mmCIF file with all atom_site columns, C-alpha atoms in Angstrom:
data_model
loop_
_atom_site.group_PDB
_atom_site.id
_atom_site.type_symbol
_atom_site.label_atom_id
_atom_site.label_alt_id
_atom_site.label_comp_id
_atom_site.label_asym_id
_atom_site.label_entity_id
_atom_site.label_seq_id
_atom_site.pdbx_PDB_ins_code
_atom_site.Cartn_x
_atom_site.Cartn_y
_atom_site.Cartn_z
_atom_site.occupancy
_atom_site.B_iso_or_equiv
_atom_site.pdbx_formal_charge
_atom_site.auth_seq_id
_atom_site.auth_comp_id
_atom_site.auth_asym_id
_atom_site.auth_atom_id
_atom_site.pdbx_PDB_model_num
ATOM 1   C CA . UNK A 1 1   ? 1.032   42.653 39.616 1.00 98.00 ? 218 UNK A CA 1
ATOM 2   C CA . UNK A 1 2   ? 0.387   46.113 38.074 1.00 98.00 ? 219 UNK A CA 1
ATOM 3   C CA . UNK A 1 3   ? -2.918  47.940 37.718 1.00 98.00 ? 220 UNK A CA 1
ATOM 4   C CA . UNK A 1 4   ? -4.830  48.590 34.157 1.00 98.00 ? 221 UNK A CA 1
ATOM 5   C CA . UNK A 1 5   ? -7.360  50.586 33.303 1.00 98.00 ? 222 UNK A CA 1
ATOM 6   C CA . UNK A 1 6   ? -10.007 48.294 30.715 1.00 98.00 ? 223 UNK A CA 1
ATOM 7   C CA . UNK A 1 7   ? -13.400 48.993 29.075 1.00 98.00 ? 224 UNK A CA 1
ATOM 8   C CA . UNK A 1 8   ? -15.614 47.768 26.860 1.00 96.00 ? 225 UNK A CA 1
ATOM 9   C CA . UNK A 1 9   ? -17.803 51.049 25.969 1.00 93.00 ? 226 UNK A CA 1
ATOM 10  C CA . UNK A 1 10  ? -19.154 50.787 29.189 1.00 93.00 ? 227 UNK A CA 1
ATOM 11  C CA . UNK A 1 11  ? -17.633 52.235 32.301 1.00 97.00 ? 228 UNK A CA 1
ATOM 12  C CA . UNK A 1 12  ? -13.867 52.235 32.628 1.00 98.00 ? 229 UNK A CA 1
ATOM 13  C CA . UNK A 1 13  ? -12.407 49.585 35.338 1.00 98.00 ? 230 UNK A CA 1
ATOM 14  C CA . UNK A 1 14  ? -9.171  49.300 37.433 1.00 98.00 ? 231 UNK A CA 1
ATOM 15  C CA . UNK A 1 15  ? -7.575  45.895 36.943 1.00 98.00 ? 232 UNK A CA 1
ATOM 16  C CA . UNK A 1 16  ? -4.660  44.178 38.960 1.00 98.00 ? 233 UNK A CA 1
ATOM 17  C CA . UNK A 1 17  ? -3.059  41.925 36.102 1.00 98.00 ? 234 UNK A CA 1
ATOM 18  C CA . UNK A 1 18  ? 0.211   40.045 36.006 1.00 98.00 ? 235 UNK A CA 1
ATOM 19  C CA . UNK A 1 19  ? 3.289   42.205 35.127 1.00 98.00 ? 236 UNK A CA 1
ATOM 20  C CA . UNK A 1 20  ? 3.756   40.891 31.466 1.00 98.00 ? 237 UNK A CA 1
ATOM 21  C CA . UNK A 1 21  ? 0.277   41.826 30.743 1.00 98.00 ? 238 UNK A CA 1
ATOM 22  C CA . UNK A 1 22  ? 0.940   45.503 32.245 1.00 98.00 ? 239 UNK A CA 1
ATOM 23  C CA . UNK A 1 23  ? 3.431   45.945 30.142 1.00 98.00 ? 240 UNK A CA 1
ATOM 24  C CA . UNK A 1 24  ? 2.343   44.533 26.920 1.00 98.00 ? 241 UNK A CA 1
ATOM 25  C CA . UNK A 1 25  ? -1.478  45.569 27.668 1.00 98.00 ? 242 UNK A CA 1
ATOM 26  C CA . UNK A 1 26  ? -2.520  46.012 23.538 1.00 98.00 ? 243 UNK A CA 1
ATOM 27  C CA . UNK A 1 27  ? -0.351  42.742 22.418 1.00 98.00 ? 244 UNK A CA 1
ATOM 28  C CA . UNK A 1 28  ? -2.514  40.541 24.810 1.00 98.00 ? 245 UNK A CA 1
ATOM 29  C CA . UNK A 1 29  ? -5.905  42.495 24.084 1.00 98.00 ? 246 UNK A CA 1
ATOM 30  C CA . UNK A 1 30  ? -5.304  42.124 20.485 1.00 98.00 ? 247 UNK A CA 1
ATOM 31  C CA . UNK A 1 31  ? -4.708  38.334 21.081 1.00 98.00 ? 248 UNK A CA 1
ATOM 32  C CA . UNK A 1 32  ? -7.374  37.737 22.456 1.00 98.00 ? 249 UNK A CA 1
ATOM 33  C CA . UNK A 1 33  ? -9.691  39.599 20.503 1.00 97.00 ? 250 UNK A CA 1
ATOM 34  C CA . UNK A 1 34  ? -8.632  39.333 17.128 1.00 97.00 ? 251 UNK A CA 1
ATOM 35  C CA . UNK A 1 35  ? -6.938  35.715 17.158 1.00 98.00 ? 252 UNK A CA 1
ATOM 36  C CA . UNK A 1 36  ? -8.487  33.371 20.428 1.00 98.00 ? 253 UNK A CA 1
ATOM 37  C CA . UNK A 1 37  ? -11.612 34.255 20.083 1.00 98.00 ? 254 UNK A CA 1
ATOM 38  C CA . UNK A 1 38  ? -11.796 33.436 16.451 1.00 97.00 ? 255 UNK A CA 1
ATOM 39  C CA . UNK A 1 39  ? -9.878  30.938 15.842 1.00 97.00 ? 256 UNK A CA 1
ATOM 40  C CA . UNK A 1 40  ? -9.997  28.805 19.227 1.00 97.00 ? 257 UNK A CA 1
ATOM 41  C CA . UNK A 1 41  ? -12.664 26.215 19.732 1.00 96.00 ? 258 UNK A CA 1
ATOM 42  C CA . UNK A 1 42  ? -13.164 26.819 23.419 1.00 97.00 ? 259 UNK A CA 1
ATOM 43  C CA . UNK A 1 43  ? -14.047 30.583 22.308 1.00 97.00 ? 260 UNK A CA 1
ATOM 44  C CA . UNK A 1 44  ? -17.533 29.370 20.997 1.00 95.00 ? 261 UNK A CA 1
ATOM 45  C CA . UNK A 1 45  ? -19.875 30.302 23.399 1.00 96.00 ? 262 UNK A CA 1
ATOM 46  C CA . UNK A 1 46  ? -18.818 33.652 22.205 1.00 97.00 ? 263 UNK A CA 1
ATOM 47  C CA . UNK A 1 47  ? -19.988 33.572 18.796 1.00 96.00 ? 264 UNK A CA 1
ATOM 48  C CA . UNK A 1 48  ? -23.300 34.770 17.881 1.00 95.00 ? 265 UNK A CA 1
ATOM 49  C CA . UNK A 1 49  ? -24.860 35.247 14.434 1.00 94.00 ? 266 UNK A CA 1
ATOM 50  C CA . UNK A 1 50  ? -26.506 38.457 13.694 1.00 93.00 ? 267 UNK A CA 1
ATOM 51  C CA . UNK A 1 51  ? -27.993 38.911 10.740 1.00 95.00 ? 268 UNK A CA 1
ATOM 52  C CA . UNK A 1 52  ? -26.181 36.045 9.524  1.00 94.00 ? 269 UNK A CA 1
ATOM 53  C CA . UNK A 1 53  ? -23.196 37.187 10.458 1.00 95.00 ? 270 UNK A CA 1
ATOM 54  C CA . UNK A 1 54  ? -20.913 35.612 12.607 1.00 92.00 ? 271 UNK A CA 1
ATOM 55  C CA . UNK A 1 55  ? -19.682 37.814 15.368 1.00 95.00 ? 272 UNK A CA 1
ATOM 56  C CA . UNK A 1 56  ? -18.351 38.168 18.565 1.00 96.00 ? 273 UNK A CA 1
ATOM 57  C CA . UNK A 1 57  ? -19.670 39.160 21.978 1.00 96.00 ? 274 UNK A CA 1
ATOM 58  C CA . UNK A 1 58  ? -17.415 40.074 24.861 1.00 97.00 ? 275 UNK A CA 1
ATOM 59  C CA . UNK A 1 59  ? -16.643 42.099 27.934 1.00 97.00 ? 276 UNK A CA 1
ATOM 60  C CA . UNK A 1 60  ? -12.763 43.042 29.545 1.00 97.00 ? 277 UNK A CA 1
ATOM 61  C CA . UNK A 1 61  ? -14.505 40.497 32.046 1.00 97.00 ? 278 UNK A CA 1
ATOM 62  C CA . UNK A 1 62  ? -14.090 37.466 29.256 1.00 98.00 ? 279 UNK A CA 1
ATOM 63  C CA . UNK A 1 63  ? -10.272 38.536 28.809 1.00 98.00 ? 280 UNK A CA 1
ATOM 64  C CA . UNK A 1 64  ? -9.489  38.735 32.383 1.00 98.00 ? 281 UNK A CA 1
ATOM 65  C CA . UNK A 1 65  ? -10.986 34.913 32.310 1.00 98.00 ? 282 UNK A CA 1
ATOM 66  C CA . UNK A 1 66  ? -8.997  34.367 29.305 1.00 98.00 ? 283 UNK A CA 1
ATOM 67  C CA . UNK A 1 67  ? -5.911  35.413 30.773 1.00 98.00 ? 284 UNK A CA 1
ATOM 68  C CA . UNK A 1 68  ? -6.713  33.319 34.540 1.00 98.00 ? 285 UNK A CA 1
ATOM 69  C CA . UNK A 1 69  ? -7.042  30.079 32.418 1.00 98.00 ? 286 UNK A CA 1
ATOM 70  C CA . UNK A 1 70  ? -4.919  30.299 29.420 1.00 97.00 ? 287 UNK A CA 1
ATOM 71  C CA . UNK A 1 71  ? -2.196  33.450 29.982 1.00 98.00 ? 288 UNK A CA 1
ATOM 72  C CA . UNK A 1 72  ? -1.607  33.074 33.616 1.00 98.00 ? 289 UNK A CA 1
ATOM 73  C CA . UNK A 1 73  ? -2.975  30.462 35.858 1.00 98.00 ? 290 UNK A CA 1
ATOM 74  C CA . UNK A 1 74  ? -0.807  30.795 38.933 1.00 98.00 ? 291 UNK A CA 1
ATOM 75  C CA . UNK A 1 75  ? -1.120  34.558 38.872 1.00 98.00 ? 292 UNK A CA 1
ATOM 76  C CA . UNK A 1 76  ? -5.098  35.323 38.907 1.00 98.00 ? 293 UNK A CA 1
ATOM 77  C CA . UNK A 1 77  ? -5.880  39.440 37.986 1.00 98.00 ? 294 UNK A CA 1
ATOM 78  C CA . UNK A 1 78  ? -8.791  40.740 39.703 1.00 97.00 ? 295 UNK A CA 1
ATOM 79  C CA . UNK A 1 79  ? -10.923 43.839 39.289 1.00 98.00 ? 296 UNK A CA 1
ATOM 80  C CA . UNK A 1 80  ? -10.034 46.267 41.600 1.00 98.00 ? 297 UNK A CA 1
ATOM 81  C CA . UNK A 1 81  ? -12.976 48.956 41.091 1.00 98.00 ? 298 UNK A CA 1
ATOM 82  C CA . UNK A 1 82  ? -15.182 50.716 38.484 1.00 98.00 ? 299 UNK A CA 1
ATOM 83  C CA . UNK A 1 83  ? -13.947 53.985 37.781 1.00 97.00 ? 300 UNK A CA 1
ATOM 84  C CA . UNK A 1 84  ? -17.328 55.979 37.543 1.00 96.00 ? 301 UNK A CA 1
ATOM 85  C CA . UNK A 1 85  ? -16.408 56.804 34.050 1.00 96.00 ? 302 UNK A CA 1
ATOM 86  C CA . UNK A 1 86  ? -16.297 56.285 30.761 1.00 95.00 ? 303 UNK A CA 1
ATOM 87  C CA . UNK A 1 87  ? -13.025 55.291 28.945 1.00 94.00 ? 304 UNK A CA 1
ATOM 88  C CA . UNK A 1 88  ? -12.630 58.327 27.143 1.00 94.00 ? 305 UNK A CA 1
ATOM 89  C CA . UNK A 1 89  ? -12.754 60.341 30.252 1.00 95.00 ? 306 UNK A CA 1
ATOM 90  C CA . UNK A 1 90  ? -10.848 59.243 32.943 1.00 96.00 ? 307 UNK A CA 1
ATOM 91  C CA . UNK A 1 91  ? -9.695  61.354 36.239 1.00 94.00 ? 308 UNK A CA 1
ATOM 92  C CA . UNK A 1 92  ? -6.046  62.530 35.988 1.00 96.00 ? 309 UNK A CA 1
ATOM 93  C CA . UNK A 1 93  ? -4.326  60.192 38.653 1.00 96.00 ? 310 UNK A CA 1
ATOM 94  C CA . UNK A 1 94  ? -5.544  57.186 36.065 1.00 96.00 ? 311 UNK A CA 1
ATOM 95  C CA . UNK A 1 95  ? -4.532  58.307 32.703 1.00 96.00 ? 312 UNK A CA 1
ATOM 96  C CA . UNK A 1 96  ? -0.756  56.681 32.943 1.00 97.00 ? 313 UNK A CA 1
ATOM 97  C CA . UNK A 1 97  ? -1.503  53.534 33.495 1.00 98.00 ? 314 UNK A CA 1
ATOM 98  C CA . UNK A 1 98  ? -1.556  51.150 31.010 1.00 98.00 ? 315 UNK A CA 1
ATOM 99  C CA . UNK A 1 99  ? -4.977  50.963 28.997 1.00 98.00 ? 316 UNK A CA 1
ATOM 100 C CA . UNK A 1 100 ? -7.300  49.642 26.556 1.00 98.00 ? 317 UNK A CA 1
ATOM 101 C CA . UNK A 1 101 ? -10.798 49.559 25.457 1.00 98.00 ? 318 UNK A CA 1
ATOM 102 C CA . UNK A 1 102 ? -12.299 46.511 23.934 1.00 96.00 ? 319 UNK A CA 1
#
């Protein structure tokens, strides 16, 4: 398990994730966000329609679920701690860790 920094506009969180997911951060954010929640069934309750539009409303929470039931079962990430910050500013002893911001 390797620690991640994720966001979505909001303030920036420490992660503990599954090694794979560490290393590949974007490739499974992207999945998840531009593929399983459009395209999979059980992604639903995330669709809302705005203005007729549908869209999309998530958190880094929903892919952390996403990755406990679908990615990685047997190896559960957890949130470690909120950062006190926003993405785009994060202390020095963060900024190499992997990263992304939904």
């Amino acid at each position: 398990m390797k620690e991640v920094i994720l966001s979505s506009d909001g303030e920036a969180s420490l992660y503990l994730v599954p090694d794979p997911v560490a290393g590949r951060l974007e490739d499974y954010c992207l999945e998840f966000a531009q593929k399983w929640l459009w395209q999979s069934p059980e992604a639903k309750p995330y669709h809302r329609k705005i203005n007729g539009v549908d869209c999309v409303c998530y958190t880094e929470a929903d892919f952390i679920a996403w990755l406990d039931r679908y990615c990685f079962p047997e190896q559960p990430s957890r949130r470690l701690r909120g950062l006190g910050c926003p993405f785009y500013d994060l202390p020095e002893e963060y900024r190499s860790r992997p990263q992304y911001n939904f």
